[in-house]
């Protein structure tokens, strides 16, 4: 506040120093941020997980689950029954099984109006059963869900998960200790089914209105406290992978994650995070690098803003949820794991049943570097803060330089007019013997005089041409910022518009339509921006002001995104910050060109392609370069389409953030570069 | 045998008893429900031709004096208390004999001459709270309603001019019912729990149920057909719903011993009648079962066009050589058939997410072939402001205009929101009543312990006059006993449904971190205060840009103050 009100501010020694050395300072800050983040994986910087909510009382009671034989029977029957319906769920079989246990059974219909292209409809049907708690009045509930995958599905089967779910329902039905209703949910069409069900439960649409018609549920069971999603690929599982990353980077309460790991450990089920066991290397360097890779794996998954299991769709509704994915054992033989898995899930449900309050303790924002170590928000936020700090300092010093130049110019004008006075003061200063200060001022005045003498004429010419005088610079900059954001809004709506128009007219597949549309739009934008940049660059104030505005916006954007999805902000920050710092720094043409090319690489579309390339490289290490490129080409198109569809159906804001806020900032910086 | 001196007193006592004629009936109704559960309903009825006047409850015989005094002192005309754990599932269980909302529910009609009803209501709840060991003392004006239409007196009324300012209704949905409530409740019975049906009420067994509800109902009834004088009737009820599966039994056979832990040793000696009724209507449609021992009587009751069959055990006529154990044996294992829901049932839920605004939806299912008129009573606590203009009633996609609306807006911390809607719901339809509300911030002391558990919203009440008697088990208005409900066909049957109570998460502060909040607040204040103080107290003025005013210079100028004017004068 002092800075804003004190007209003498910005002339202090500290600010002078900041202005002089800000380049180095920014680089140091950025590097500190990166190094600090990397260090977080080290065990000195992360903490061991613990139970914050004492009411969970994990494993306090002896597990009693003994329906593993019925799980085996259910699995055989389900395999047989499922093969009769290659494309759909055996509804009647599931309903009959739940019904025979004496549970309330219901079905739920939903419709998807495909938002892109000419419009097609997909229908789906979920099956759910409610076990009414004998000790409650249906005020609270816990959900156990499993996606159903028909034989024609590309994903691995989940039949063993459903068999386990049924056997658990049979076992739970006989117990008298339930205080919360249990909902057994079998969903169709992967995430779509779960999303429709959760939306129908709350009668609220989170995507684009009219896209996912969630329908209504015939029965409910109060406020859902937690959800556990089971995805067992086989009855003979090697390990359970606990998935946490949800839609828009939301995470479940750490207590729930911790609970699952603890109970798995108790029942001697091998449990992993990101498919990685906990390492125990003696060598600290290897230990760190292992933890770092686990952490980065989580960062990259979270940064996509998409959920890696059906659990992620519950988070928006304030429901803590995790997915337990069981991977098939590679080695042949060994007994089925239904007994152990049943006990794990029983333990989870009984712990959740103990809960008196909703999950509110422990952490909602964290990164995991192992199954039992976490990095809290307080520990990881500074790394991004340092990077954004670098951006803000750069913006501030640009502002300082600009205003000092302006005032110098102004003073120069004045000094020319009233030279006598100037000399007079100089003399006074000299008399006072303040040699250093004097020199500094002298040099500065000389500098600015040189510049102003060189450019004075041209600037004034242009200013006259453009009609710019002081105030109008702000108008131009403001206009550009506004225009960029209008373009951003257009970019958000582009896919729906393009597909509606182009798919019918030229009969191009939706995937290509969105991809080509985006590329054409981007190329046009970049071209237009380059021309505008040439036009406005005649007044040197405009690019600098633009640069300041864009840097401020970028820093704010990164911090705001970090509040929701830290990983996304971190990845963007790591890539963008150094290049954004370089914009407007260099005078030499080839350095400026290099910065421009690098800045092109962080365009949202290029970032997407790079990310896909990286993913392809890690998933298919044996592929040749050409093969990788063609894979990337195809996958990037799909990824873009999926991001768009996700934003319309699930209300994921990855696309909206990239197109609506990041793209305008990118454009502004492009103009400024 | 009696000492001579005592005789006059004894005669006096007998005389008193003869004057205050009273009778006590104990009844137990057992009914296997279509969902496989077993419904056990106890009813203990005391009818007392009490002398009117202020001395009324000073000499009691069978009527519990403790309760009588409370009722007499607080000018109570009618009193209905229920303490319930669990929720009655209308859709699967049909209708109960008497409905009750989850938690504690209390409604009272005060006499017409009562002054300062609010005050006396507060005192009454306090007294009842002590009598029943329940938290009824938390009921006061801030959570009580005076519904205009939903609650009419069930007993005799002297003049037909009813003023709803004398009725009070309140619920405590969070109340947990346990042994501590059962014990004082049993003490109100003439035989306590030592003899008669009350000896079946063992805490260990009745709290193992899916639903249990204790009830106390006092009302004035006619003494005779002419109704020139009134008597006082006290009905004590226990509703229990057992799930044989969770009790650890392999089959669905049930017996008194399985349900209550022991058999019946005999009737209460003070009882005028003791009956056990077993509803065997489902034998003809569902899985049939055999009863052991044979009943003393079989009654066929036709009510509102529907026939039901009861096997009756007249306990007073049975000889007790050993404990009586009524056993029901099923010939075939239970098959869960398609559920046939009753004529009218409802469900309620909260819609929306986040902590800004939400909505409450009540879905009312009408399975009758004709339209039904219902009264819907919404009872919303003051911390959940509802908006009347958002009230929407939709049936089958068509909006229904309510016949009548009575809305009493709530006041923060002093009055709940009360909304009564009279509706005509179409035949075979599902009607949705939707209303929006806001989430508000409470003061920090107003959060209950375990603040993150959420806040309860009491049940809504749907009252209807059913034209058919299907599934209906309620008592007729004139008769106090279950026996009187047999063959009691009327024009309509009054039904009051209670919906689920709801739980809602209000924005809750993080109570575990007051320290952080204090630190943060102090820092913010400290940071903001300096500059604000600066801005507001200092005057801004332009300064010569060229003059250097670094710290060093200012120091120098202070040191060499005398030389400065000279320099300027130069």
Short mmCIF file of N, CA and C in Angstrom, two decimals, chain A residues 1 5 7 99-102 104 106 132-140 173-176 201-204 206 216-217 220 223 316-317 356-358 360 411 422 431 434 437, chain B residues 85-87 89 91-92 102 207-210 243 245-246 336 349-353 363 432 450-453 456 500-503 505 531-532 535 540-541 546 553 556 564 570:
data_model
loop_
_atom_site.label_atom_id
_atom_site.label_comp_id
_atom_site.label_asym_id
_atom_site.label_seq_id
_atom_site.Cartn_x
_atom_site.Cartn_y
_atom_site.Cartn_z
N UNK A 1 0.82 -1.19 0.00
CA UNK A 1 0.00 0.00 0.00
C UNK A 1 0.86 1.24 0.00
N UNK A 5 0.87 4.67 -2.57
CA UNK A 5 0.52 6.02 -2.13
C UNK A 5 1.72 6.94 -2.06
N UNK A 7 4.56 8.76 -3.55
CA UNK A 7 5.05 9.07 -4.89
C UNK A 7 6.57 8.90 -4.98
N UNK A 99 -31.54 -58.79 -5.07
CA UNK A 99 -32.89 -58.96 -4.54
C UNK A 99 -32.99 -60.17 -3.62
N UNK A 100 -32.32 -61.27 -4.00
CA UNK A 100 -32.41 -62.48 -3.19
C UNK A 100 -31.75 -62.32 -1.83
N UNK A 101 -30.87 -61.34 -1.73
CA UNK A 101 -30.26 -61.10 -0.42
C UNK A 101 -31.19 -60.27 0.46
N UNK A 102 -32.28 -59.80 -0.12
CA UNK A 102 -33.20 -58.98 0.66
C UNK A 102 -32.83 -57.52 0.65
N UNK A 104 -32.88 -53.67 -1.18
CA UNK A 104 -33.70 -52.88 -2.09
C UNK A 104 -32.90 -52.71 -3.37
N UNK A 106 -32.60 -51.26 -7.42
CA UNK A 106 -33.15 -50.24 -8.32
C UNK A 106 -32.29 -50.16 -9.56
N UNK A 132 -30.30 -51.09 3.94
CA UNK A 132 -30.73 -50.11 4.94
C UNK A 132 -30.13 -50.48 6.28
N UNK A 133 -29.50 -49.48 6.90
CA UNK A 133 -28.81 -49.75 8.15
C UNK A 133 -29.82 -49.98 9.26
N UNK A 134 -29.65 -51.05 10.05
CA UNK A 134 -30.58 -51.27 11.14
C UNK A 134 -30.45 -50.22 12.23
N UNK A 135 -29.31 -49.60 12.33
CA UNK A 135 -29.11 -48.64 13.43
C UNK A 135 -29.14 -47.19 12.95
N UNK A 136 -29.80 -46.94 11.86
CA UNK A 136 -29.82 -45.56 11.39
C UNK A 136 -31.15 -45.25 10.74
N UNK A 137 -31.36 -43.99 10.47
CA UNK A 137 -32.61 -43.57 9.84
C UNK A 137 -32.34 -43.04 8.44
N UNK A 138 -31.41 -43.69 7.73
CA UNK A 138 -31.10 -43.31 6.35
C UNK A 138 -30.69 -41.85 6.22
N UNK A 139 -29.91 -41.40 7.16
CA UNK A 139 -29.43 -40.03 7.03
C UNK A 139 -28.05 -40.00 6.37
N UNK A 140 -27.31 -41.09 6.48
CA UNK A 140 -25.96 -41.12 5.91
C UNK A 140 -25.76 -42.43 5.16
N UNK A 173 -25.28 -57.94 4.72
CA UNK A 173 -26.72 -58.03 4.98
C UNK A 173 -27.00 -58.71 6.32
N UNK A 174 -26.12 -59.59 6.73
CA UNK A 174 -26.36 -60.35 7.96
C UNK A 174 -25.87 -59.61 9.21
N UNK A 175 -25.19 -58.48 9.02
CA UNK A 175 -24.59 -57.81 10.17
C UNK A 175 -25.56 -56.80 10.77
N UNK A 176 -25.45 -56.62 12.08
CA UNK A 176 -26.40 -55.73 12.73
C UNK A 176 -25.79 -54.40 13.11
N UNK A 201 -28.22 -38.42 -8.08
CA UNK A 201 -28.39 -38.49 -6.63
C UNK A 201 -28.56 -37.09 -6.05
N UNK A 202 -27.80 -36.15 -6.59
CA UNK A 202 -27.86 -34.78 -6.07
C UNK A 202 -28.73 -33.87 -6.94
N UNK A 203 -29.29 -34.43 -8.00
CA UNK A 203 -30.12 -33.65 -8.93
C UNK A 203 -29.41 -32.38 -9.35
N UNK A 204 -28.14 -32.52 -9.70
CA UNK A 204 -27.37 -31.35 -10.09
C UNK A 204 -26.51 -31.72 -11.28
N UNK A 206 -23.23 -31.01 -13.55
CA UNK A 206 -21.98 -30.26 -13.42
C UNK A 206 -21.37 -29.96 -14.78
N UNK A 216 -33.45 -39.55 -12.94
CA UNK A 216 -33.75 -39.49 -11.51
C UNK A 216 -33.56 -40.87 -10.89
N UNK A 217 -33.34 -40.88 -9.59
CA UNK A 217 -33.18 -42.15 -8.89
C UNK A 217 -34.47 -42.48 -8.15
N UNK A 220 -33.00 -43.09 -2.48
CA UNK A 220 -31.74 -42.51 -2.01
C UNK A 220 -31.50 -42.94 -0.57
N UNK A 223 -27.08 -38.41 3.04
CA UNK A 223 -25.82 -37.80 2.60
C UNK A 223 -24.74 -38.87 2.49
N UNK A 316 -16.24 -33.88 -6.37
CA UNK A 316 -16.89 -32.60 -6.54
C UNK A 316 -18.05 -32.43 -5.56
N UNK A 317 -18.70 -33.54 -5.24
CA UNK A 317 -19.90 -33.49 -4.41
C UNK A 317 -19.57 -33.61 -2.92
N UNK A 356 -18.25 -40.55 12.97
CA UNK A 356 -19.36 -39.78 13.49
C UNK A 356 -19.51 -38.51 12.67
N UNK A 357 -18.38 -37.93 12.31
CA UNK A 357 -18.40 -36.70 11.51
C UNK A 357 -17.93 -37.03 10.10
N UNK A 358 -18.24 -36.15 9.19
CA UNK A 358 -17.70 -36.28 7.83
C UNK A 358 -16.20 -36.17 7.90
N UNK A 360 -13.13 -34.43 7.76
CA UNK A 360 -12.80 -33.01 7.74
C UNK A 360 -11.41 -32.79 8.31
N UNK A 411 11.91 14.72 -16.78
CA UNK A 411 12.86 15.61 -16.13
C UNK A 411 13.82 16.19 -17.16
N UNK A 422 18.79 23.65 -13.11
CA UNK A 422 19.45 22.36 -13.00
C UNK A 422 20.89 22.52 -12.55
N UNK A 431 28.46 20.91 -3.87
CA UNK A 431 28.93 21.58 -2.68
C UNK A 431 28.72 20.69 -1.47
N UNK A 434 28.21 15.20 -2.21
CA UNK A 434 27.60 13.89 -2.43
C UNK A 434 27.99 13.41 -3.83
N UNK A 437 26.20 9.87 -5.35
CA UNK A 437 24.82 10.06 -5.78
C UNK A 437 24.76 10.91 -7.03
N UNK B 85 -36.12 -44.87 17.18
CA UNK B 85 -34.80 -45.13 16.59
C UNK B 85 -35.06 -45.84 15.26
N UNK B 86 -34.49 -45.34 14.19
CA UNK B 86 -34.72 -45.95 12.89
C UNK B 86 -35.87 -45.28 12.17
N UNK B 87 -36.11 -45.77 10.99
CA UNK B 87 -37.11 -45.14 10.13
C UNK B 87 -38.12 -46.19 9.69
N UNK B 89 -40.17 -47.91 7.12
CA UNK B 89 -40.07 -47.96 5.65
C UNK B 89 -41.45 -48.27 5.08
N UNK B 91 -42.67 -48.00 2.20
CA UNK B 91 -42.73 -48.65 0.89
C UNK B 91 -42.66 -50.17 1.02
N UNK B 92 -41.92 -50.64 2.01
CA UNK B 92 -41.73 -52.09 2.13
C UNK B 92 -42.51 -52.71 3.28
N UNK B 102 -38.36 -40.19 13.19
CA UNK B 102 -37.08 -40.59 13.80
C UNK B 102 -36.67 -39.59 14.88
N UNK B 207 -33.47 -53.42 21.47
CA UNK B 207 -32.57 -52.50 20.78
C UNK B 207 -31.78 -53.18 19.67
N UNK B 208 -32.07 -54.44 19.44
CA UNK B 208 -31.45 -55.17 18.33
C UNK B 208 -32.29 -55.09 17.07
N UNK B 209 -33.31 -54.26 17.12
CA UNK B 209 -34.26 -54.24 16.02
C UNK B 209 -33.88 -53.21 14.97
N UNK B 210 -34.56 -53.27 13.84
CA UNK B 210 -34.33 -52.28 12.79
C UNK B 210 -35.08 -50.99 13.07
N UNK B 243 -35.56 -57.96 12.16
CA UNK B 243 -35.04 -58.60 10.94
C UNK B 243 -34.40 -59.89 11.40
N UNK B 245 -32.81 -62.02 9.93
CA UNK B 245 -31.50 -62.34 9.37
C UNK B 245 -30.36 -61.75 10.19
N UNK B 246 -30.54 -60.51 10.65
CA UNK B 246 -29.43 -59.93 11.39
C UNK B 246 -29.38 -60.41 12.84
N UNK B 336 -37.99 -63.58 -1.92
CA UNK B 336 -38.31 -62.16 -1.97
C UNK B 336 -39.10 -61.87 -3.24
N UNK B 349 -35.36 -35.83 0.26
CA UNK B 349 -33.91 -35.74 0.13
C UNK B 349 -33.48 -34.32 -0.20
N UNK B 350 -32.19 -34.11 -0.04
CA UNK B 350 -31.61 -32.79 -0.32
C UNK B 350 -30.95 -32.83 -1.69
N UNK B 351 -31.12 -31.81 -2.48
CA UNK B 351 -30.47 -31.76 -3.78
C UNK B 351 -29.46 -30.62 -3.80
N UNK B 352 -28.58 -30.71 -4.78
CA UNK B 352 -27.54 -29.69 -4.92
C UNK B 352 -26.29 -30.08 -4.15
N UNK B 353 -25.22 -29.39 -4.44
CA UNK B 353 -23.99 -29.64 -3.69
C UNK B 353 -23.29 -28.33 -3.43
N UNK B 363 -40.89 -36.43 -2.36
CA UNK B 363 -41.61 -37.15 -3.41
C UNK B 363 -42.74 -37.92 -2.77
N UNK B 432 -43.79 -34.19 -6.76
CA UNK B 432 -42.54 -33.67 -6.18
C UNK B 432 -42.79 -32.29 -5.61
N UNK B 450 -19.24 -32.26 17.85
CA UNK B 450 -19.13 -32.99 16.59
C UNK B 450 -19.79 -32.18 15.47
N UNK B 451 -19.34 -30.94 15.34
CA UNK B 451 -19.99 -30.02 14.41
C UNK B 451 -20.01 -30.54 12.98
N UNK B 452 -19.02 -31.34 12.61
CA UNK B 452 -18.96 -31.81 11.23
C UNK B 452 -19.87 -33.00 10.97
N UNK B 453 -20.59 -33.43 12.00
CA UNK B 453 -21.57 -34.49 11.77
C UNK B 453 -22.69 -33.96 10.88
N UNK B 456 -29.44 -31.60 11.66
CA UNK B 456 -30.61 -32.38 11.29
C UNK B 456 -31.80 -31.50 10.92
N UNK B 500 -38.25 -39.18 5.97
CA UNK B 500 -36.91 -39.26 6.56
C UNK B 500 -36.53 -37.92 7.16
N UNK B 501 -35.74 -37.96 8.20
CA UNK B 501 -35.11 -36.70 8.61
C UNK B 501 -33.84 -36.56 7.78
N UNK B 502 -33.38 -35.34 7.62
CA UNK B 502 -32.25 -35.10 6.72
C UNK B 502 -31.07 -34.59 7.52
N UNK B 503 -29.92 -34.79 6.94
CA UNK B 503 -28.72 -34.29 7.58
C UNK B 503 -28.06 -33.35 6.58
N UNK B 505 -24.80 -30.42 5.91
CA UNK B 505 -23.53 -29.90 6.39
C UNK B 505 -23.52 -28.40 6.19
N UNK B 531 -0.46 0.92 7.03
CA UNK B 531 -0.73 1.70 5.81
C UNK B 531 -2.05 2.45 5.86
N UNK B 532 -3.10 1.81 6.45
CA UNK B 532 -4.39 2.49 6.51
C UNK B 532 -4.28 3.74 7.36
N UNK B 535 -2.44 6.36 5.37
CA UNK B 535 -3.21 6.99 4.31
C UNK B 535 -4.21 7.98 4.88
N UNK B 540 -1.47 13.89 1.13
CA UNK B 540 -0.62 13.66 -0.03
C UNK B 540 -0.34 14.99 -0.71
N UNK B 541 0.93 15.23 -1.03
CA UNK B 541 1.21 16.43 -1.81
C UNK B 541 2.35 16.15 -2.76
N UNK B 546 13.28 16.31 -8.45
CA UNK B 546 14.74 16.31 -8.55
C UNK B 546 15.46 16.30 -7.22
N UNK B 553 21.15 12.13 3.07
CA UNK B 553 21.00 13.56 2.82
C UNK B 553 20.18 14.21 3.91
N UNK B 556 22.17 14.64 6.87
CA UNK B 556 23.11 15.75 6.71
C UNK B 556 22.38 17.07 6.88
N UNK B 564 22.08 25.51 5.35
CA UNK B 564 21.20 25.37 4.19
C UNK B 564 20.65 26.68 3.65
N UNK B 570 22.39 31.60 -2.05
CA UNK B 570 23.48 31.79 -3.01
C UNK B 570 23.00 32.11 -4.41
#
